[in-house]
Amino acid sequence: MQASPIAEKKNECPAVICCSRYALGPHAAIRGCLHIRSRKLWHLCKEPQLASIARKIDLKGFLLLPGFINAHDHLQYGLHPRIGQPPYTNYVEWGDDIHSTVPELIAQYNSVPKDIRLWWGGIRNLLCGVTSVCHHDPLWPALQSEGFAVKVLSTYGWAHSVELAPDIHKAWAATPNKCGFFVHVSEGTDERARREFAELDRLGMLSAKTVIVHGLALGQSDIALLRDRRSSLILCLSSNKFLYNRLPDLENLRAVKSIALGNDSPLTAAGDLLDEVRFAMEEASIAPQVVYRMITERSAAILRLRSGEGNIRKGGSADFIAVRDNGDAPCDRMRTLSWRDVEFVMIDGEVRLASEDVWRLIPPADKDGMEPLWIDGYIRWLRAPIRQLMQQAEAFLGRGMVRLGSRKVQLPNSGSPASSCVLNRPTPSSEPRL
């Protein structure tokens, strides 16, 4: 994603974030300031070097965390509601059911231009502190457009599933070994779901570049083979619980180190990535320090992110979020964390989100291009063409009918400046089956 000359010039200007504490990992956080230059974390210190600072953001009283990484999403469904009458036995059964019972509802949401829906999917992630996301579908041009809401993985291979991807061999062969190959596998509880993993192995497609999504039906021997082949796994726990009333074999999955957490989409998930985090801790009894790593450093490794994402470290990408500091360790702070607690997001050294309180603290230059959005009674300033996106979504869904999952969003009563941002308009293509 290329920045505009104006944004590039601003991002080249050194900045400092003064905070109460910043996270060094799930258990450790220390007091200090972060100096940013050329989109990277340049220096960490106890006190800002004011003489050389042109941009200063005073976040004292906040805990700075690395930007979260959503390892699995379908961004084009960010505006869709949860759909289905579970429980089902596999994803094909779910797809057949919703397309036969609520085709008009699906058609209504799919009628919103795809680039608009993708933007809302990005905003849904941004609101909960996600700075990087893996989109499990074609890399639509809007996702790589200038200033898209979050960073989207651009180098990867993928197939929907063994069952629904007749060209899976071609997709696998076209994926370099240095990239991840993402595929839904064993999503369900019946024999069809159980045999998918063995079929993937029979096809010679189980290796270190393989990234399995869901893995609900994996048995003990499957998990051992997954570990031995050094393949990775992305869990989407609340979707599994909703669709199949079951969770993966988490006890045996402890032996697999390369596991991340994904949020799927509002079609099936309980909420956003932070809702998924709390679900993993409360419903799946995954330890807070493990969940912390599943949305930071482990996700970064599985997605092959190579710019220091998932950590706060010198030389890494300047991707941070800020929440109020209550003195807890970073992983314990996440036990009750929700999107409402995310009051600041920076991506590549650029402010992308600010609460009303933080809005007053950021320099005027960093406010340029940001617009307000009302979400369930809260205002967030976002670096996105909010007014334009709202008008275009409401043209298809109706006034006051735009939601991100269960959360109503609208323009603040005071309004916001009309955006001059022009969204990409790629040639329409047929919508992939849900």
Short mmCIF file of C-alpha atoms in Angstrom, two decimals:
data_model
loop_
_atom_site.label_atom_id
_atom_site.label_comp_id
_atom_site.label_asym_id
_atom_site.label_seq_id
_atom_site.Cartn_x
_atom_site.Cartn_y
_atom_site.Cartn_z
CA MET A 1 0.00 0.00 0.00
CA GLN A 2 1.55 3.26 -1.12
CA ALA A 3 1.04 6.44 0.89
CA SER A 4 0.24 9.75 -0.75
CA PRO A 5 3.07 12.32 -0.99
CA ILE A 6 1.43 14.44 1.74
CA ALA A 7 0.97 11.45 4.07
CA GLU A 8 4.47 10.24 3.27
CA LYS A 9 5.93 13.61 4.19
CA LYS A 10 3.99 13.66 7.46
CA ASN A 11 5.04 10.11 8.31
CA GLU A 12 8.66 10.95 7.64
CA CYS A 13 8.43 13.63 10.34
CA PRO A 14 9.72 12.17 13.63
CA ALA A 15 7.10 11.58 16.31
CA VAL A 16 7.05 10.51 19.91
CA ILE A 17 4.36 8.72 21.89
CA CYS A 18 4.54 9.32 25.63
CA CYS A 19 2.65 6.64 27.53
CA SER A 20 2.42 5.26 31.05
CA ARG A 21 3.63 1.82 29.95
CA TYR A 22 4.22 -0.14 26.79
CA ALA A 23 4.07 -3.92 26.47
CA LEU A 24 7.19 -6.02 26.05
CA GLY A 25 5.19 -9.24 25.92
CA PRO A 26 2.15 -10.85 27.55
CA HIS A 27 3.45 -10.43 31.09
CA ALA A 28 5.82 -7.46 30.94
CA ALA A 29 5.33 -3.74 30.43
CA ILE A 30 7.62 -0.82 31.25
CA ARG A 31 7.26 2.94 31.42
CA GLY A 32 8.68 4.99 28.59
CA CYS A 33 8.32 6.81 25.30
CA LEU A 34 8.40 5.54 21.75
CA HIS A 35 10.18 7.54 19.05
CA ILE A 36 8.92 6.94 15.52
CA ARG A 37 10.61 7.77 12.26
CA SER A 38 9.91 6.67 8.67
CA ARG A 39 6.98 4.45 9.72
CA LYS A 40 9.19 2.45 12.13
CA LEU A 41 9.85 2.40 15.84
CA TRP A 42 13.20 4.11 15.89
CA HIS A 43 13.98 4.42 19.59
CA LEU A 44 12.57 3.52 23.03
CA CYS A 45 13.47 5.63 26.01
CA LYS A 46 12.28 6.80 29.42
CA GLU A 47 11.81 10.46 28.51
CA PRO A 48 11.14 12.19 25.16
CA GLN A 49 13.96 14.12 23.57
CA LEU A 50 11.84 17.22 23.07
CA ALA A 51 14.38 19.25 21.14
CA SER A 52 14.07 17.00 18.09
CA ILE A 53 10.34 16.22 18.25
CA ALA A 54 7.91 17.80 15.83
CA ARG A 55 4.96 15.49 16.60
CA LYS A 56 4.24 14.59 20.19
CA ILE A 57 1.29 12.49 21.36
CA ASP A 58 0.90 12.45 25.12
CA LEU A 59 -0.82 9.19 26.13
CA LYS A 60 0.08 9.22 29.78
CA GLY A 61 -2.36 7.05 31.67
CA PHE A 62 -2.54 4.57 28.79
CA LEU A 63 -1.04 1.15 28.16
CA LEU A 64 0.45 0.77 24.69
CA LEU A 65 0.02 -2.66 23.07
CA PRO A 66 1.24 -3.97 19.71
CA GLY A 67 -1.39 -3.73 17.01
CA PHE A 68 -3.44 -6.92 16.93
CA ILE A 69 -3.28 -9.33 14.01
CA ASN A 70 -6.48 -10.99 12.79
CA ALA A 71 -5.29 -14.20 11.15
CA HIS A 72 -8.57 -15.00 9.39
CA ASP A 73 -11.38 -12.84 8.08
CA HIS A 74 -13.68 -12.47 5.07
CA LEU A 75 -13.72 -8.70 4.89
CA GLN A 76 -16.48 -8.44 2.27
CA TYR A 77 -18.98 -9.69 4.86
CA GLY A 78 -18.29 -6.96 7.42
CA LEU A 79 -21.82 -5.55 7.10
CA HIS A 80 -23.67 -8.89 7.11
CA PRO A 81 -25.63 -10.15 10.10
CA ARG A 82 -25.20 -13.56 11.68
CA ILE A 83 -27.08 -16.03 9.49
CA GLY A 84 -28.14 -19.62 10.07
CA GLN A 85 -30.26 -22.05 12.05
CA PRO A 86 -27.64 -24.24 13.71
CA PRO A 87 -26.45 -26.74 14.58
CA TYR A 88 -25.04 -28.04 11.30
CA THR A 89 -22.71 -30.95 10.57
CA ASN A 90 -20.47 -29.18 8.04
CA TYR A 91 -19.99 -25.89 6.20
CA VAL A 92 -21.61 -27.17 2.97
CA GLU A 93 -24.80 -27.91 4.88
CA TRP A 94 -24.74 -24.40 6.37
CA GLY A 95 -24.20 -22.79 2.95
CA ASP A 96 -26.98 -24.80 1.33
CA ASP A 97 -29.36 -23.91 4.16
CA ILE A 98 -28.87 -20.15 4.18
CA HIS A 99 -28.95 -19.88 0.38
CA SER A 100 -32.27 -21.74 0.32
CA THR A 101 -33.92 -20.08 3.34
CA VAL A 102 -32.75 -16.44 3.21
CA PRO A 103 -31.62 -15.76 -0.37
CA GLU A 104 -33.23 -12.30 -0.41
CA LEU A 105 -31.35 -11.26 2.74
CA ILE A 106 -28.03 -12.44 1.31
CA ALA A 107 -28.76 -10.72 -2.01
CA GLN A 108 -29.58 -7.44 -0.25
CA TYR A 109 -26.23 -7.30 1.55
CA ASN A 110 -24.32 -8.53 -1.49
CA SER A 111 -25.91 -5.72 -3.51
CA VAL A 112 -23.73 -3.20 -1.64
CA PRO A 113 -20.72 -2.67 -3.94
CA LYS A 114 -17.93 -4.98 -2.90
CA ASP A 115 -15.32 -2.27 -2.39
CA ILE A 116 -17.69 -0.52 0.04
CA ARG A 117 -18.25 -3.74 1.99
CA LEU A 118 -14.51 -4.38 2.12
CA TRP A 119 -13.92 -0.93 3.58
CA TRP A 120 -16.48 -1.60 6.29
CA GLY A 121 -14.80 -4.92 6.98
CA GLY A 122 -11.53 -3.06 7.44
CA ILE A 123 -13.18 -0.50 9.73
CA ARG A 124 -14.71 -3.30 11.81
CA ASN A 125 -11.18 -4.57 12.43
CA LEU A 126 -9.69 -1.14 13.05
CA LEU A 127 -12.25 -0.34 15.74
CA CYS A 128 -11.06 -3.25 17.90
CA GLY A 129 -7.34 -2.54 17.51
CA VAL A 130 -6.50 -4.80 14.56
CA THR A 131 -3.71 -3.34 12.44
CA SER A 132 -3.02 -6.33 10.14
CA VAL A 133 -5.49 -8.86 8.78
CA CYS A 134 -5.44 -11.92 6.55
CA HIS A 135 -8.33 -11.81 4.07
CA HIS A 136 -9.26 -15.35 3.02
CA ASP A 137 -10.49 -14.54 -0.47
CA PRO A 138 -9.09 -12.88 -3.62
CA LEU A 139 -7.00 -9.77 -3.01
CA TRP A 140 -9.56 -7.27 -4.33
CA PRO A 141 -7.98 -3.97 -5.47
CA ALA A 142 -9.67 -1.91 -2.73
CA LEU A 143 -7.71 -3.85 -0.09
CA GLN A 144 -4.45 -2.52 -1.52
CA SER A 145 -5.76 0.97 -2.21
CA GLU A 146 -4.06 4.02 -0.78
CA GLY A 147 -4.97 4.50 2.87
CA PHE A 148 -7.14 1.40 3.36
CA ALA A 149 -8.32 1.13 6.97
CA VAL A 150 -5.85 -1.62 8.01
CA LYS A 151 -2.91 -3.50 6.53
CA VAL A 152 -4.02 -6.56 4.54
CA LEU A 153 -1.71 -9.48 3.85
CA SER A 154 -0.79 -9.27 0.17
CA THR A 155 1.52 -12.25 -0.36
CA TYR A 156 -0.24 -15.56 0.20
CA GLY A 157 -1.91 -18.52 -1.48
CA TRP A 158 -5.39 -19.74 -0.74
CA ALA A 159 -8.26 -22.04 -1.60
CA HIS A 160 -11.68 -22.11 -0.03
CA SER A 161 -11.60 -25.82 0.86
CA VAL A 162 -10.86 -29.25 -0.53
CA GLU A 163 -14.57 -29.72 -1.19
CA LEU A 164 -15.32 -26.43 -2.95
CA ALA A 165 -12.07 -25.61 -4.76
CA PRO A 166 -11.67 -27.76 -7.89
CA ASP A 167 -8.52 -25.81 -8.81
CA ILE A 168 -6.85 -26.33 -5.44
CA HIS A 169 -3.80 -28.01 -7.05
CA LYS A 170 -3.21 -24.97 -9.24
CA ALA A 171 -3.51 -22.60 -6.28
CA TRP A 172 -1.12 -24.74 -4.22
CA ALA A 173 1.47 -24.96 -6.99
CA ALA A 174 1.35 -21.19 -7.53
CA THR A 175 2.12 -20.48 -3.86
CA PRO A 176 5.86 -20.08 -3.13
CA ASN A 177 7.17 -22.05 -0.15
CA LYS A 178 8.04 -18.80 1.63
CA CYS A 179 4.33 -17.87 1.71
CA GLY A 180 1.45 -19.38 3.62
CA PHE A 181 -1.24 -21.37 1.83
CA PHE A 182 -4.58 -20.84 3.61
CA VAL A 183 -7.45 -23.34 3.32
CA HIS A 184 -10.56 -24.26 5.32
CA VAL A 185 -10.14 -27.85 6.52
CA SER A 186 -12.19 -30.10 8.83
CA GLU A 187 -14.86 -27.47 9.40
CA GLY A 188 -17.68 -29.56 10.77
CA THR A 189 -18.44 -32.62 12.87
CA ASP A 190 -19.35 -35.36 10.38
CA GLU A 191 -17.41 -37.81 8.26
CA ARG A 192 -17.16 -35.33 5.39
CA ALA A 193 -15.36 -32.88 7.67
CA ARG A 194 -13.17 -35.59 9.23
CA ARG A 195 -11.89 -36.91 5.91
CA GLU A 196 -10.79 -33.51 4.57
CA PHE A 197 -7.51 -33.53 6.46
CA ALA A 198 -6.56 -36.97 5.14
CA GLU A 199 -7.48 -35.86 1.64
CA LEU A 200 -5.27 -32.80 1.94
CA ASP A 201 -2.39 -35.06 2.95
CA ARG A 202 -3.14 -37.49 0.11
CA LEU A 203 -2.92 -34.59 -2.32
CA GLY A 204 0.57 -33.77 -1.03
CA MET A 205 -0.56 -30.44 0.34
CA LEU A 206 0.38 -30.74 3.99
CA SER A 207 3.68 -29.01 4.68
CA ALA A 208 5.22 -26.06 6.48
CA LYS A 209 3.48 -23.62 4.14
CA THR A 210 0.04 -25.09 4.88
CA VAL A 211 -2.21 -22.98 7.11
CA ILE A 212 -5.39 -24.80 8.07
CA VAL A 213 -8.39 -22.76 9.16
CA HIS A 214 -10.86 -24.23 11.70
CA GLY A 215 -9.66 -27.84 12.15
CA LEU A 216 -12.76 -28.63 14.21
CA ALA A 217 -12.88 -32.31 13.23
CA LEU A 218 -9.16 -33.00 13.65
CA GLY A 219 -8.51 -36.14 15.71
CA GLN A 220 -5.51 -36.95 17.85
CA SER A 221 -3.59 -38.61 15.00
CA ASP A 222 -4.41 -35.69 12.68
CA ILE A 223 -3.05 -33.22 15.22
CA ALA A 224 0.15 -35.26 15.58
CA LEU A 225 0.61 -35.22 11.80
CA LEU A 226 -0.14 -31.49 11.67
CA ARG A 227 2.63 -30.93 14.22
CA ASP A 228 5.09 -33.27 12.46
CA ARG A 229 4.56 -31.57 9.10
CA ARG A 230 5.08 -28.17 10.77
CA SER A 231 1.77 -26.93 9.40
CA SER A 232 -0.12 -24.11 11.12
CA LEU A 233 -3.66 -23.80 12.41
CA ILE A 234 -6.01 -20.83 12.80
CA LEU A 235 -8.88 -21.23 15.23
CA CYS A 236 -12.23 -19.44 14.81
CA LEU A 237 -13.80 -20.60 18.03
CA SER A 238 -17.02 -18.60 18.30
CA SER A 239 -17.94 -19.51 14.71
CA ASN A 240 -17.42 -23.20 15.48
CA LYS A 241 -19.59 -22.94 18.58
CA PHE A 242 -22.35 -21.12 16.72
CA LEU A 243 -22.46 -23.36 13.65
CA TYR A 244 -21.68 -26.77 15.17
CA ASN A 245 -22.08 -26.33 18.94
CA ARG A 246 -18.57 -27.72 19.36
CA LEU A 247 -15.01 -26.54 19.88
CA PRO A 248 -11.80 -28.15 18.54
CA ASP A 249 -9.83 -30.66 20.61
CA LEU A 250 -7.98 -27.98 22.53
CA GLU A 251 -6.30 -30.40 24.92
CA ASN A 252 -4.46 -32.24 22.14
CA LEU A 253 -3.88 -29.01 20.23
CA ARG A 254 -1.58 -27.85 23.03
CA ALA A 255 1.14 -29.86 21.27
CA VAL A 256 0.89 -27.60 18.21
CA LYS A 257 2.83 -24.39 18.73
CA SER A 258 1.91 -22.67 15.48
CA ILE A 259 -1.68 -21.72 16.30
CA ALA A 260 -3.30 -18.31 15.85
CA LEU A 261 -6.74 -16.84 16.41
CA GLY A 262 -9.00 -15.57 13.66
CA ASN A 263 -12.32 -13.79 13.75
CA ASP A 264 -13.96 -15.20 10.61
CA SER A 265 -16.77 -12.71 9.85
CA PRO A 266 -20.05 -11.39 11.33
CA LEU A 267 -21.84 -14.13 9.35
CA THR A 268 -20.89 -16.63 12.07
CA ALA A 269 -18.63 -15.03 14.71
CA ALA A 270 -19.77 -13.75 18.10
CA GLY A 271 -18.36 -10.28 17.40
CA ASP A 272 -14.99 -8.75 16.56
CA LEU A 273 -11.49 -10.00 17.35
CA LEU A 274 -11.60 -8.76 20.96
CA ASP A 275 -14.89 -10.61 21.45
CA GLU A 276 -13.08 -13.65 20.05
CA VAL A 277 -10.26 -13.11 22.55
CA ARG A 278 -12.65 -13.10 25.49
CA PHE A 279 -14.48 -16.13 24.07
CA ALA A 280 -11.18 -18.02 23.84
CA MET A 281 -10.40 -17.25 27.49
CA GLU A 282 -13.87 -17.74 28.96
CA GLU A 283 -15.46 -20.47 26.83
CA ALA A 284 -12.39 -22.37 25.64
CA SER A 285 -10.28 -21.84 28.81
CA ILE A 286 -7.20 -20.78 26.85
CA ALA A 287 -4.69 -19.01 29.12
CA PRO A 288 -4.50 -15.21 28.67
CA GLN A 289 -0.78 -15.28 27.82
CA VAL A 290 -1.44 -17.85 25.08
CA VAL A 291 -4.31 -15.83 23.61
CA TYR A 292 -2.13 -12.70 23.67
CA ARG A 293 0.49 -14.45 21.54
CA MET A 294 -2.19 -15.89 19.24
CA ILE A 295 -3.13 -12.38 18.07
CA THR A 296 0.37 -10.90 18.06
CA GLU A 297 3.65 -12.76 17.54
CA ARG A 298 2.20 -16.15 16.56
CA SER A 299 -0.14 -14.61 14.01
CA ALA A 300 2.76 -12.58 12.63
CA ALA A 301 4.84 -15.74 12.20
CA ILE A 302 2.05 -17.72 10.52
CA LEU A 303 1.22 -14.86 8.15
CA ARG A 304 4.94 -14.42 7.39
CA LEU A 305 4.89 -10.76 8.43
CA ARG A 306 8.48 -9.56 8.42
CA SER A 307 8.40 -5.99 9.67
CA GLY A 308 8.20 -6.60 13.38
CA GLU A 309 4.40 -6.76 13.55
CA GLY A 310 3.03 -8.25 16.75
CA ASN A 311 5.73 -6.75 18.96
CA ILE A 312 6.87 -3.38 20.21
CA ARG A 313 10.54 -3.41 19.34
CA LYS A 314 13.17 -1.16 17.85
CA GLY A 315 13.15 -1.27 14.06
CA GLY A 316 9.67 -2.78 13.88
CA SER A 317 6.58 -1.34 12.24
CA ALA A 318 5.02 1.51 14.19
CA ASP A 319 1.74 -0.39 14.71
CA PHE A 320 0.32 0.32 18.17
CA ILE A 321 -2.92 0.63 20.07
CA ALA A 322 -3.63 2.36 23.38
CA VAL A 323 -6.03 1.39 26.17
CA ARG A 324 -6.42 2.83 29.65
CA ASP A 325 -3.74 1.49 31.97
CA ASN A 326 -5.20 -0.20 35.05
CA GLY A 327 -1.85 -1.63 36.16
CA ASP A 328 -2.50 -5.18 34.93
CA ALA A 329 -0.05 -7.20 32.87
CA PRO A 330 -0.85 -6.86 29.15
CA CYS A 331 -2.39 -10.34 28.85
CA ASP A 332 -4.53 -9.82 31.96
CA ARG A 333 -5.70 -6.45 30.65
CA MET A 334 -7.19 -8.33 27.71
CA ARG A 335 -9.55 -10.36 29.91
CA THR A 336 -12.14 -7.56 29.80
CA LEU A 337 -10.93 -5.61 26.79
CA SER A 338 -13.52 -4.61 24.17
CA TRP A 339 -13.57 -2.24 21.21
CA ARG A 340 -14.81 0.49 23.55
CA ASP A 341 -11.46 0.39 25.35
CA VAL A 342 -9.41 0.94 22.17
CA GLU A 343 -8.85 4.70 22.15
CA PHE A 344 -5.88 5.05 19.81
CA VAL A 345 -4.56 3.11 16.83
CA MET A 346 -1.42 3.89 14.87
CA ILE A 347 -0.43 1.99 11.73
CA ASP A 348 2.95 2.55 10.09
CA GLY A 349 3.40 5.70 12.17
CA GLU A 350 0.08 7.21 11.09
CA VAL A 351 -2.82 7.82 13.47
CA ARG A 352 -5.78 5.77 12.20
CA LEU A 353 -8.18 5.93 15.18
CA ALA A 354 -8.73 8.23 18.14
CA SER A 355 -11.39 8.41 20.83
CA GLU A 356 -12.87 11.80 21.65
CA ASP A 357 -10.48 12.13 24.60
CA VAL A 358 -7.41 11.20 22.57
CA TRP A 359 -8.55 13.37 19.66
CA ARG A 360 -7.81 16.40 21.83
CA LEU A 361 -4.26 15.18 22.44
CA ILE A 362 -3.00 14.57 18.92
CA PRO A 363 -1.30 17.28 16.83
CA PRO A 364 -3.40 19.11 14.20
CA ALA A 365 -1.41 17.58 11.34
CA ASP A 366 -2.38 14.08 12.51
CA LYS A 367 -6.08 15.01 12.48
CA ASP A 368 -6.09 15.89 8.82
CA GLY A 369 -8.17 13.39 6.83
CA MET A 370 -9.92 11.83 9.84
CA GLU A 371 -13.72 11.67 10.14
CA PRO A 372 -16.02 10.81 13.06
CA LEU A 373 -18.21 7.71 13.33
CA TRP A 374 -20.87 6.99 15.95
CA ILE A 375 -20.90 3.37 17.22
CA ASP A 376 -23.41 2.34 19.89
CA GLY A 377 -23.13 5.68 21.66
CA TYR A 378 -19.38 6.21 21.25
CA ILE A 379 -17.55 8.49 18.83
CA ARG A 380 -14.38 7.35 17.11
CA TRP A 381 -12.34 9.48 14.73
CA LEU A 382 -11.13 7.29 11.87
CA ARG A 383 -8.81 7.78 8.93
CA ALA A 384 -11.44 6.69 6.45
CA PRO A 385 -14.01 8.31 4.12
CA ILE A 386 -16.78 7.69 6.65
CA ARG A 387 -19.46 10.01 5.21
CA GLN A 388 -19.03 8.59 1.72
CA LEU A 389 -19.01 4.98 2.96
CA MET A 390 -22.13 5.55 5.05
CA GLN A 391 -24.06 7.18 2.24
CA GLN A 392 -23.16 4.41 -0.19
CA ALA A 393 -24.04 1.60 2.25
CA GLU A 394 -27.35 3.21 3.24
CA ALA A 395 -28.30 3.55 -0.42
CA PHE A 396 -28.65 -0.25 -0.49
CA LEU A 397 -29.49 -1.17 3.11
CA GLY A 398 -31.65 1.78 4.12
CA ARG A 399 -31.10 4.77 6.36
CA GLY A 400 -30.08 3.78 9.87
CA MET A 401 -29.63 0.13 8.86
CA VAL A 402 -25.83 -0.04 8.69
CA ARG A 403 -24.35 -2.34 11.31
CA LEU A 404 -21.02 -3.96 12.02
CA GLY A 405 -22.13 -7.27 13.44
CA SER A 406 -24.68 -6.32 16.10
CA ARG A 407 -23.38 -2.75 16.49
CA LYS A 408 -25.25 0.12 14.94
CA VAL A 409 -23.09 2.72 13.22
CA GLN A 410 -24.08 6.11 11.87
CA LEU A 411 -22.79 9.59 11.24
CA PRO A 412 -22.64 11.76 14.38
CA ASN A 413 -25.43 14.30 14.71
CA SER A 414 -22.91 17.09 14.18
CA GLY A 415 -21.92 15.64 10.80
CA SER A 416 -18.43 15.49 9.40
CA PRO A 417 -16.62 17.02 6.44
CA ALA A 418 -17.31 15.39 3.12
CA SER A 419 -14.42 13.22 2.10
CA SER A 420 -12.60 13.76 -1.15
CA CYS A 421 -11.30 10.17 -1.12
CA VAL A 422 -12.35 8.26 -4.24
CA LEU A 423 -12.79 4.53 -3.72
CA ASN A 424 -11.49 2.03 -6.25
CA ARG A 425 -14.15 0.82 -8.64
CA PRO A 426 -12.91 -2.52 -10.00
CA THR A 427 -14.92 -4.39 -12.57
CA PRO A 428 -17.71 -6.33 -10.81
CA SER A 429 -17.34 -10.08 -10.58
CA SER A 430 -19.58 -12.84 -9.32
CA GLU A 431 -19.83 -13.13 -5.56
CA PRO A 432 -18.15 -16.26 -4.11
CA ARG A 433 -20.44 -18.68 -2.33
CA LEU A 434 -20.60 -18.03 1.42
#
